[in-house]
Amino acid sequence: MRWSLGTWSLALALGAAAAADVTAQPAAPAGRIAGRAIDQATNRPLVSARITIVGNTVVLTTDLDGRFRSEPLPAGRYALRAALIGYKPMQIDSIVVAAGQTAVVNLSLTAAPLELQELVVEAAVSARAASTAGLLAQQQASAVVQDGISAETMARSPDSDASDAIARVTGISVIGKKFVVVRGLSERYSGTLLNGSELASPEPLRKVVPLDAFPAALLESIVTTKGLSPDKPGDFAGGLVEIKTKEFPDEFVAQFKVSQEWNSVWTFERGALIPRGGTDFAAYDDGRRAMPVLPADTTKDALERFAEQFRNVWTPRLRRIAPGLGLGFNVGGQMSVAGLPIGAIFSLNYSSKTERQPERIYQFSFGGDQPSAGSVYDEAQAVTDWGSVLNVSTRLGTYHKLSFNNFYTRNAEEGVFQSTGYDLQGNADRLTRYQVRYVERDLLQSQLAGEHFFPALRDSRLEWKVAVGAANRDEPDNRIATYGLQTDGTFALFPNQGNEANFRFLDDRTRSAQLDWSLPLSLRARGDAQIKVGASGRQKDRTFKTYRYQLVAVNQPPDGVATRQLPPEEAFSPENLGRNIEIRDGSGLGQPYEADDNLYAAYAMVDAEVIPRLRVVGGLRVEEWRLDLFSNTRLAPVGDPIVRRDRD
């Protein structure tokens, strides 16, 4: 059970200039009216709609996203009228413009084959995915089955990252607080996109991205697509998780947030925690956990000197677990630079907390009614996360838009694990295991995107994206020590297994490009069908290095057995390493690899409402997958590389 004890927000809204109310003097404070116009049936933006403010001579025109924004207006009450050929005109009355603020008005226009009488309404549905209503409208208009969660919903919940948030979606579960399971299919049947582009992954044995890498405060929406369509990647069977970062607001906003987190299970309780310091607060190791320099050879003396540099911390003293701390900062808005409209947002989110699970039960079975192995874990982990978003957009005239989107997140986890249990396959009726692990991950993506609307080409739309991404995972300290029950009732280190030190490092790089062109058609009503074609390409380079060293407890007389019975800090002390604890290079048992994973695709599709209440979506997608997998490295492979060339 978890509660958010306090969230204090300070929002500063600054208007552009001007007046106190409609009849006041020009020097008084002013506000604005801004919003978006969409097609009510398809949820598509309406371009070139005329937006007039009743009693004002200024006429606004919506851009290719359907957005409009007025010049500064005297504070007061206004009426707004929207008109576009082929749609019923609509008017919204009683729009209150406050001094220094922007009144947001979103319009949903209904298509009409003939010009009809004006329709006056008092409210309209928001079309932004950040709002719950806007996300619902997006799902209703989608060509495939979708479900998701909006920033508005995430802001009302205590969810700290995307894995917590998406678990609230129907039909979705999350394994290990990282990997999404859609309709019972494991994570390898799912995919992840950020702002429409594929991400690099910091997981060495998985292609998907762990969702705990995305702070919830940086996201506008998380949508899970549960059905296939030709314009989506074809390498998922469970679901496609589409993550969208925040967009700039319609008015200038600066916001700072401080929060604390309290958990009824572990806050203020005692847990085995390693003291932190230096740069740990920023999720950077201060050098205490760094992997020692690799030995020049595998001689006994070289391995002994190497092992003596291992950090010898296994059972740190118990410490009080403090409440979690969260910090957030957002600033964004719109401005004009040399006559060019610029929208930008910068968001920074930080979280530091400690988690403890005192009785996590694990059981494993090779078949049959009884489990073959089982343990009860006492876990304590110190977790630091921070991330930032910097998105900038500009319009080149009414019909062209460029966006530069940047996302970075960093995470560090240091865990101390102790377990007691049994392993019948390992001939251990009772065993105790100690593990200390430190992992750093970071993820970066930069994307340049463009949208272009062509009225002369039957209102067709061209969208393109170019993205580069990088993911790293460093595991410079992961040590395990295993004790088994002896015939004399004491516990001693296993002599030939279960004691090792592992070091793992992953470097993943992606480059992708995508081009989509859509042409709206009219069958029974305006814009009730469209043709869409496109192509995409993705190149991924991955390098995974792993080093494994076995710590073998030998029965070296006269004190070998006694050493095995010592607690881990004493058993692995420098005076025992090399004598009673042999170090063996087990890197050959690991699986270092390098890989080139490339995917190229093209598609064509039709989306049409052929008769009322019947919508047909169909088309063809062709994908070509090219994989070159090298055991060890490209320059010094072990055996022949694995080569795949598949076209589907």
XYZ file of C-alpha atoms in Angstrom:
648
model
C 0.000 0.000 0.000
C 1.359 3.419 -0.937
C 0.207 6.966 -0.387
C 1.511 10.318 -1.544
C 1.861 12.332 1.662
C 2.245 15.705 0.065
C 2.406 17.382 -3.311
C 2.957 21.099 -3.365
C 2.689 22.821 -6.759
C 3.578 26.400 -7.606
C 2.233 27.496 -11.024
C 3.228 30.841 -12.488
C 1.152 32.032 -15.479
C 2.325 35.175 -17.301
C 0.136 36.813 -20.020
C 1.469 38.839 -22.921
C 0.182 42.428 -22.197
C -2.875 44.439 -22.227
C -6.327 45.123 -20.707
C -8.601 44.539 -17.703
C -11.882 43.807 -19.504
C -13.570 44.405 -22.847
C -14.348 48.027 -22.131
C -11.183 48.884 -20.147
C -8.259 51.036 -21.214
C -5.613 49.455 -23.516
C -2.952 49.524 -20.778
C -4.864 47.035 -18.587
C -3.826 43.312 -18.346
C -4.832 40.997 -21.187
C -5.305 37.313 -21.931
C -5.709 35.048 -24.945
C -7.983 32.453 -26.485
C -6.372 29.292 -27.866
C -7.494 25.790 -28.776
C -7.885 23.188 -31.457
C -10.505 22.213 -34.040
C -11.075 18.575 -34.959
C -13.488 16.467 -36.988
C -15.957 14.989 -34.513
C -16.259 11.683 -36.384
C -12.595 10.963 -37.191
C -10.781 12.996 -34.512
C -8.521 14.381 -37.268
C -7.396 18.027 -37.070
C -9.204 20.524 -39.267
C -6.865 22.716 -41.288
C -7.758 26.250 -42.446
C -10.907 26.504 -40.356
C -11.915 30.166 -39.856
C -12.091 31.153 -36.198
C -13.678 34.526 -35.508
C -14.168 36.285 -32.201
C -17.567 37.932 -32.137
C -17.182 41.706 -31.956
C -13.544 41.542 -33.080
C -12.326 42.092 -36.635
C -9.442 39.612 -36.336
C -9.951 36.265 -38.126
C -7.821 33.290 -37.039
C -6.976 30.265 -39.192
C -6.184 26.838 -37.798
C -2.824 25.282 -38.690
C -2.108 21.720 -39.823
C -2.680 20.463 -36.242
C -5.997 22.271 -36.085
C -4.589 24.721 -33.528
C -5.302 28.435 -33.235
C -4.173 31.175 -30.834
C -5.378 34.757 -30.633
C -3.436 37.931 -30.045
C -3.735 39.518 -26.562
C -7.370 40.356 -25.753
C -8.795 42.565 -23.008
C -10.028 40.479 -20.095
C -13.734 39.782 -20.266
C -16.376 37.498 -21.793
C -16.306 36.499 -25.477
C -18.098 34.386 -28.067
C -16.151 32.267 -30.570
C -17.408 31.161 -33.983
C -15.841 28.400 -36.149
C -16.630 27.704 -39.805
C -15.220 25.437 -42.524
C -16.726 24.472 -45.853
C -18.296 21.044 -45.548
C -18.901 21.339 -41.794
C -21.687 22.738 -39.661
C -20.649 26.113 -38.248
C -20.595 26.304 -34.485
C -20.423 29.020 -31.880
C -19.328 28.897 -28.254
C -20.571 31.616 -25.953
C -19.443 32.781 -22.529
C -15.694 32.234 -22.914
C -14.090 33.950 -19.956
C -10.675 35.473 -20.637
C -8.848 36.311 -17.416
C -5.972 38.723 -17.162
C -2.623 37.052 -17.787
C -4.209 33.688 -18.703
C -5.162 31.723 -21.806
C -8.687 30.366 -22.186
C -8.449 26.981 -23.933
C -11.381 26.145 -26.206
C -11.467 22.907 -28.176
C -13.939 22.520 -31.022
C -15.469 19.374 -32.516
C -17.112 20.134 -35.874
C -19.626 17.847 -37.544
C -19.377 17.182 -41.272
C -22.359 18.336 -43.353
C -22.898 17.588 -47.076
C -24.949 20.780 -47.407
C -24.653 24.173 -45.796
C -26.933 24.183 -42.771
C -28.064 26.665 -40.191
C -25.526 27.676 -37.571
C -25.371 25.577 -34.425
C -24.712 27.353 -31.111
C -23.254 25.253 -28.279
C -21.817 25.927 -24.834
C -19.042 23.298 -24.572
C -16.833 21.030 -26.632
C -14.661 17.968 -26.088
C -10.944 18.399 -25.514
C -8.838 16.752 -28.199
C -5.468 16.532 -26.470
C -4.247 13.091 -25.468
C -3.017 14.600 -22.195
C -6.642 14.826 -21.043
C -8.815 11.819 -20.313
C -11.551 13.020 -22.690
C -9.030 13.672 -25.463
C -7.458 10.228 -25.060
C -10.896 8.612 -25.175
C -11.690 10.477 -28.401
C -8.397 9.254 -29.876
C -9.241 5.652 -28.969
C -12.724 5.922 -30.441
C -11.348 7.262 -33.725
C -8.508 4.723 -33.937
C -8.511 2.119 -36.688
C -7.504 -0.613 -34.203
C -8.313 -1.495 -30.608
C -6.496 0.826 -28.190
C -6.446 1.503 -24.492
C -4.318 3.879 -22.497
C -3.808 6.377 -19.723
C -3.467 10.148 -19.972
C -1.285 12.660 -18.157
C -4.419 13.960 -16.445
C -5.041 10.522 -14.893
C -1.362 9.968 -14.046
C -1.258 13.317 -12.226
C -4.048 12.147 -9.894
C -2.295 8.878 -9.027
C 0.873 8.116 -7.015
C 2.498 6.412 -10.017
C 6.177 7.302 -10.290
C 6.933 5.742 -13.675
C 5.300 4.273 -16.773
C 5.278 0.713 -15.399
C 3.073 1.784 -12.465
C 0.802 3.832 -14.716
C 0.224 1.291 -17.479
C -0.677 -1.410 -14.937
C -3.953 0.501 -14.487
C -4.949 -0.206 -18.104
C -7.434 -3.025 -18.678
C -5.815 -6.254 -19.906
C -2.287 -5.119 -18.989
C -0.028 -6.524 -16.287
C 3.594 -5.711 -15.504
C 6.228 -8.290 -14.572
C 9.025 -7.284 -12.235
C 7.894 -3.632 -12.408
C 9.543 -3.443 -15.825
C 7.991 -5.508 -18.624
C 4.464 -5.320 -19.943
C 2.301 -8.393 -20.500
C -0.664 -7.824 -22.821
C -3.532 -10.309 -22.740
C -1.323 -12.956 -21.137
C 1.457 -12.814 -23.752
C 4.965 -12.280 -22.345
C 7.051 -9.182 -22.983
C 8.835 -10.629 -26.035
C 5.519 -10.380 -27.899
C 5.276 -6.619 -27.274
C 6.975 -3.518 -28.669
C 7.670 0.022 -27.468
C 7.644 3.318 -29.388
C 8.540 6.790 -28.100
C 6.875 9.611 -30.046
C 6.336 7.125 -32.893
C 9.966 5.934 -33.162
C 11.504 2.688 -31.942
C 13.737 2.882 -28.888
C 17.078 1.427 -27.962
C 16.871 -1.059 -25.073
C 19.106 -1.316 -21.979
C 18.224 -5.000 -21.529
C 20.846 -7.491 -22.830
C 18.463 -10.420 -23.353
C 15.289 -8.568 -24.414
C 14.321 -6.332 -27.307
C 11.693 -4.429 -25.314
C 12.379 -1.420 -23.130
C 11.733 -1.621 -19.355
C 8.915 0.786 -18.579
C 10.343 1.847 -15.234
C 12.856 3.895 -17.265
C 10.149 6.512 -18.046
C 9.217 8.947 -15.239
C 5.453 9.435 -15.337
C 5.775 13.209 -14.862
C 7.425 13.542 -18.296
C 4.663 11.781 -20.237
C 1.557 13.061 -21.979
C 0.015 9.651 -22.618
C 0.669 5.913 -22.756
C -1.421 4.038 -25.317
C -1.420 0.284 -25.843
C -2.417 -0.838 -29.333
C -3.837 -4.353 -29.236
C -4.549 -4.920 -32.919
C -2.527 -4.958 -36.119
C -2.784 -2.410 -38.910
C -0.498 -1.945 -41.945
C 0.937 1.352 -40.687
C 2.202 -0.192 -37.417
C 5.290 -2.393 -36.922
C 4.542 -6.047 -37.524
C 6.795 -7.598 -34.872
C 4.319 -7.697 -31.985
C 1.519 -10.118 -31.199
C 0.495 -8.964 -27.729
C 0.528 -5.192 -27.803
C 2.416 -2.117 -28.959
C 3.113 0.391 -26.171
C 3.216 3.922 -27.599
C 4.656 6.518 -25.219
C 4.272 10.225 -25.941
C 6.195 12.936 -24.106
C 4.727 16.261 -23.062
C 3.770 18.926 -25.575
C 4.195 22.634 -25.014
C 1.217 24.402 -23.381
C -0.895 27.141 -24.953
C 0.344 29.704 -22.430
C 3.585 30.282 -20.535
C 3.752 28.033 -17.480
C 6.491 27.435 -14.920
C 5.839 24.781 -12.311
C 7.862 23.319 -9.454
C 6.736 20.278 -7.470
C 8.024 18.585 -4.319
C 6.605 15.294 -3.075
C 7.296 12.644 -0.480
C 6.371 8.988 -0.601
C 5.558 6.781 2.362
C 5.001 3.024 2.227
C 3.317 1.166 5.071
C 5.605 -1.865 4.645
C 9.068 -0.305 4.849
C 9.105 3.440 5.552
C 10.844 4.102 8.902
C 11.548 0.366 9.262
C 15.096 -1.026 9.300
C 16.692 -2.455 6.181
C 20.139 -3.633 5.072
C 21.364 -0.576 3.191
C 24.797 0.301 1.833
C 25.750 3.903 2.730
C 25.512 6.307 -0.197
C 27.546 9.376 -1.007
C 29.456 11.292 -3.638
C 27.581 11.368 -6.932
C 25.113 8.619 -5.967
C 22.361 11.249 -5.710
C 22.627 11.759 -9.506
C 22.588 8.012 -10.343
C 26.314 8.028 -11.097
C 28.660 5.682 -9.251
C 31.246 7.601 -7.242
C 33.880 4.939 -7.975
C 33.297 2.601 -5.042
C 31.568 -0.009 -7.211
C 33.757 0.223 -10.293
C 34.920 -3.023 -11.831
C 38.639 -3.621 -11.139
C 41.063 -3.519 -14.060
C 40.958 -6.881 -15.822
C 43.937 -9.155 -15.081
C 46.602 -9.322 -17.757
C 46.503 -13.135 -17.700
C 44.674 -15.971 -15.970
C 47.468 -17.101 -13.665
C 46.606 -17.763 -10.039
C 48.518 -14.741 -8.761
C 46.964 -12.356 -11.310
C 43.436 -13.554 -10.520
C 44.111 -13.270 -6.789
C 45.261 -9.647 -7.087
C 42.206 -8.955 -9.268
C 39.762 -10.482 -6.730
C 41.302 -8.607 -3.812
C 39.948 -5.393 -5.389
C 36.338 -6.618 -5.223
C 34.110 -4.628 -2.888
C 33.697 -6.860 0.158
C 30.269 -5.712 1.380
C 27.627 -8.428 1.838
C 25.604 -7.729 4.987
C 25.538 -3.967 5.663
C 24.182 -2.827 8.990
C 20.482 -2.097 9.323
C 19.408 1.508 8.749
C 16.148 3.362 9.003
C 14.412 3.731 5.631
C 13.503 7.362 5.001
C 10.478 8.472 2.943
C 11.039 8.814 -0.783
C 11.748 12.232 -2.269
C 10.433 13.547 -5.561
C 11.213 16.804 -7.373
C 9.767 18.126 -10.593
C 10.184 21.249 -12.709
C 8.352 22.244 -15.892
C 8.581 25.384 -17.979
C 7.032 25.949 -21.380
C 4.948 28.134 -23.618
C 4.813 29.877 -26.966
C 6.704 32.872 -28.279
C 7.539 34.645 -31.523
C 11.157 34.856 -32.700
C 11.738 37.053 -35.776
C 8.102 36.515 -36.688
C 8.421 32.734 -36.394
C 6.070 31.086 -33.853
C 8.018 28.847 -31.450
C 6.572 26.431 -28.909
C 8.850 24.793 -26.338
C 8.759 22.812 -23.122
C 11.503 21.721 -20.754
C 10.698 19.234 -18.022
C 12.964 17.754 -15.349
C 11.902 15.043 -12.920
C 13.879 13.482 -10.041
C 13.112 10.658 -7.630
C 15.139 8.992 -4.873
C 13.694 6.258 -2.698
C 14.406 3.000 -0.921
C 12.252 -0.089 -1.311
C 12.193 -3.176 0.889
C 10.334 -6.453 0.487
C 10.922 -8.554 3.607
C 9.059 -11.721 2.561
C 9.070 -12.173 -1.204
C 8.398 -15.824 -2.009
C 9.912 -17.531 -5.036
C 9.148 -21.101 -6.158
C 10.250 -23.038 -9.215
C 9.140 -26.400 -10.542
C 10.567 -28.660 -13.233
C 7.228 -30.485 -13.371
C 5.036 -32.357 -10.960
C 2.951 -31.239 -8.044
C 5.750 -30.107 -5.731
C 8.139 -27.186 -6.412
C 11.753 -28.186 -7.091
C 13.184 -25.020 -5.517
C 11.927 -22.232 -3.339
C 13.185 -19.282 -1.343
C 11.971 -16.451 0.860
C 13.785 -13.194 0.085
C 14.517 -10.143 2.173
C 15.320 -7.406 -0.333
C 16.330 -3.764 0.086
C 17.025 -1.509 -2.897
C 18.043 2.139 -3.115
C 16.689 3.567 -6.378
C 17.506 6.911 -7.989
C 15.768 8.078 -11.174
C 15.881 11.303 -13.074
C 14.873 12.307 -16.553
C 14.274 15.315 -18.757
C 12.323 16.314 -21.852
C 13.146 19.188 -24.210
C 10.694 19.582 -27.093
C 10.704 22.514 -29.534
C 8.253 23.085 -32.404
C 7.781 25.764 -35.019
C 5.383 26.444 -37.878
C 6.546 27.507 -41.333
C 3.380 29.194 -42.497
C -0.004 27.619 -41.918
C 0.660 24.230 -43.469
C 4.143 23.168 -42.342
C 5.440 22.223 -38.905
C 8.851 21.093 -37.617
C 9.499 19.477 -34.230
C 12.691 18.617 -32.383
C 12.000 16.202 -29.510
C 14.585 15.089 -26.957
C 14.222 12.617 -24.102
C 16.801 11.439 -21.560
C 16.413 9.290 -18.474
C 18.903 7.783 -16.039
C 18.449 5.169 -13.338
C 20.654 3.546 -10.675
C 19.667 0.660 -8.408
C 21.720 -0.785 -5.581
C 20.232 -3.864 -3.962
C 21.098 -6.137 -1.054
C 19.365 -9.523 -1.174
C 19.305 -12.328 1.391
C 17.272 -15.497 0.994
C 16.685 -18.816 2.706
C 15.187 -21.828 0.967
C 15.856 -25.159 -0.669
C 16.976 -26.535 -4.038
C 16.179 -30.202 -4.562
C 17.828 -30.210 -7.986
C 21.031 -28.922 -6.397
C 20.843 -31.473 -3.576
C 20.457 -28.723 -0.993
C 17.709 -29.310 1.559
C 18.368 -25.855 3.004
C 20.458 -22.984 1.716
C 21.121 -19.330 2.416
C 22.132 -16.934 -0.347
C 23.648 -13.445 -0.198
C 23.722 -11.104 -3.184
C 24.800 -7.496 -3.743
C 24.064 -5.852 -7.107
C 24.531 -2.372 -8.545
C 23.080 -1.421 -11.960
C 23.136 1.858 -13.891
C 20.950 2.453 -16.961
C 20.422 5.427 -19.212
C 18.336 6.031 -22.310
C 18.517 8.873 -24.842
C 16.440 9.635 -27.916
C 16.486 12.674 -30.203
C 13.919 12.999 -32.960
C 13.424 15.494 -35.778
C 9.917 15.363 -37.229
C 7.948 17.244 -39.845
C 4.283 17.541 -40.828
C 3.168 19.079 -44.107
C -0.349 19.759 -45.372
C -1.009 20.201 -49.111
C -4.401 21.755 -49.984
C -3.550 21.613 -53.691
C -3.108 17.819 -53.467
C -6.629 17.098 -52.227
C -5.757 18.015 -48.619
C -3.151 15.282 -48.394
C -0.717 15.149 -45.481
C 2.961 14.152 -45.376
C 4.641 13.185 -42.076
C 8.250 12.167 -41.542
C 10.481 11.293 -38.564
C 14.223 10.798 -38.176
C 15.487 9.583 -34.803
C 18.693 8.457 -33.134
C 18.786 6.646 -29.807
C 21.254 5.184 -27.362
C 20.863 2.936 -24.336
C 23.506 1.780 -21.889
C 23.444 -0.652 -19.008
C 26.430 -0.955 -16.654
C 26.510 -3.677 -14.022
C 29.958 -3.208 -12.437
C 29.209 -5.121 -9.233
C 27.085 -8.270 -8.949
C 28.292 -10.831 -6.400
C 26.610 -13.964 -5.045
C 27.568 -16.221 -2.121
C 25.649 -19.419 -1.344
C 25.726 -21.405 1.932
C 24.293 -24.897 2.376
C 23.269 -26.829 5.473
C 25.930 -29.333 6.627
C 25.430 -32.664 8.413
C 26.643 -31.109 11.659
C 23.867 -28.493 11.508
C 26.071 -25.579 10.431
C 25.972 -23.615 7.172
C 29.023 -23.468 4.907
C 29.862 -22.064 1.483
C 29.101 -24.418 -1.377
C 32.463 -25.790 -2.481
C 32.054 -25.768 -6.271
C 29.033 -23.657 -7.190
C 26.884 -20.688 -6.251
C 29.728 -18.254 -5.452
C 30.676 -15.819 -8.185
C 31.255 -12.229 -9.271
C 29.682 -10.948 -12.487
C 30.309 -7.786 -14.504
C 28.037 -6.926 -17.457
C 27.989 -3.985 -19.865
C 25.552 -3.252 -22.709
C 25.782 -0.606 -25.438
C 22.774 -0.296 -27.782
C 22.484 2.254 -30.636
C 19.544 2.817 -32.988
C 18.891 4.968 -36.052
C 15.457 5.123 -37.644
C 13.520 6.995 -40.312
C 9.860 6.948 -41.258
C 7.742 8.544 -44.002
C 3.908 8.509 -44.178
C 1.595 10.065 -46.748
C -2.186 10.097 -46.314
C -4.928 11.189 -48.718
C -8.462 11.756 -47.348
C -11.401 10.609 -49.442
C -15.124 11.206 -49.219
C -17.516 8.294 -49.726
C -20.727 9.097 -47.851
C -19.459 12.114 -45.890
C -16.496 14.421 -46.002
C -13.255 12.734 -44.981
C -14.846 9.411 -43.974
C -12.090 7.439 -45.752
C -8.392 7.740 -46.437
C -5.559 6.074 -48.296
C -2.243 5.854 -46.519
C 1.173 4.693 -47.729
C 4.593 4.821 -46.134
C 8.009 3.326 -45.570
C 10.391 3.016 -42.622
C 13.826 1.741 -41.722
C 15.610 0.971 -38.478
C 19.259 0.063 -37.847
C 20.423 -1.238 -34.479
C 23.992 -1.953 -33.325
C 24.414 -3.780 -30.037
C 27.466 -4.785 -27.996
C 27.179 -6.876 -24.826
C 30.219 -7.685 -22.690
C 30.164 -10.010 -19.719
C 32.867 -11.191 -17.339
C 32.308 -13.975 -14.833
C 34.620 -15.141 -12.069
C 33.918 -18.141 -9.859
C 34.857 -17.948 -6.188
C 35.510 -21.599 -5.308
C 35.663 -22.499 -1.610
C 38.218 -25.313 -1.332
C 38.855 -27.659 1.604
C 42.460 -26.520 1.924
C 43.893 -27.940 5.174
C 44.247 -26.966 7.897
C 41.621 -24.172 7.852
C 39.672 -24.618 4.597
C 36.522 -25.997 6.187
C 36.597 -23.333 8.882
C 36.844 -20.620 6.215
C 33.755 -21.954 4.456
C 31.767 -21.508 7.660
C 32.735 -17.870 8.105
C 30.265 -15.072 7.245
C 30.835 -13.704 3.709
C 32.780 -10.541 4.726
C 35.337 -12.763 6.506
C 35.307 -15.681 4.073
C 36.132 -13.390 1.113
C 38.701 -11.262 2.935
C 42.058 -10.730 1.170
C 43.861 -13.215 3.429
C 41.552 -16.039 2.295
C 41.395 -15.142 -1.427
C 43.818 -17.259 -3.405
C 44.307 -19.687 -0.544
C 40.996 -20.978 0.783
C 38.946 -19.209 -1.902
C 40.237 -19.903 -5.405
C 39.414 -17.506 -8.231
C 38.662 -19.083 -11.582
C 37.990 -17.271 -14.836
C 34.518 -18.393 -15.892
C 34.007 -15.803 -18.618
C 33.722 -18.613 -21.146
C 30.447 -19.564 -19.471
C 29.015 -16.131 -20.243
C 27.602 -15.027 -23.566
C 29.240 -11.813 -24.810
C 28.012 -10.853 -28.266
C 27.781 -8.130 -30.890
C 24.904 -7.800 -33.315
C 23.582 -5.810 -36.270
C 19.782 -5.860 -36.297
C 18.159 -3.993 -39.211
C 14.537 -3.772 -40.294
C 13.037 -2.174 -43.412
C 9.312 -1.905 -44.177
C 6.772 -0.457 -46.630
C 2.991 -0.472 -46.521
C -0.233 0.674 -48.176
C -3.639 0.751 -46.500
C -7.227 1.918 -46.857
C -9.402 3.082 -43.954
C -13.067 3.616 -44.846
C -16.517 3.667 -43.311
C -18.261 1.759 -46.096
C -21.740 1.866 -44.554
C -23.013 3.402 -41.321
C -21.492 1.676 -38.273
C -19.190 -0.475 -40.420
C -15.560 0.552 -40.810
C -13.067 -1.426 -42.884
C -9.295 -1.144 -42.491
C -7.043 -3.198 -44.735
C -3.845 -3.186 -46.683
C -0.440 -4.781 -47.107
C 2.779 -4.404 -45.143
C 6.111 -5.891 -46.213
C 9.017 -6.144 -43.755
C 12.565 -7.318 -44.362
C 14.630 -8.274 -41.306
C 18.403 -8.653 -41.414
C 20.322 -9.981 -38.413
C 24.047 -10.665 -37.996
C 24.868 -12.044 -34.552
C 28.497 -12.592 -33.543
C 29.421 -14.616 -30.487
C 32.117 -12.598 -28.678
C 32.957 -9.733 -31.131
C 32.717 -8.933 -34.847
C 36.511 -8.886 -35.193
C 37.149 -12.019 -33.121
C 34.004 -14.169 -33.348
C 33.749 -17.555 -31.691
C 32.342 -19.860 -34.360
C 30.322 -18.792 -37.365
C 27.984 -15.800 -36.986
C 24.233 -16.332 -36.954
C 22.749 -14.758 -40.079
C 19.035 -14.208 -40.706
C 17.429 -12.741 -43.804
C 13.633 -12.863 -43.487
C 11.019 -11.144 -45.627
C 7.390 -11.289 -44.554
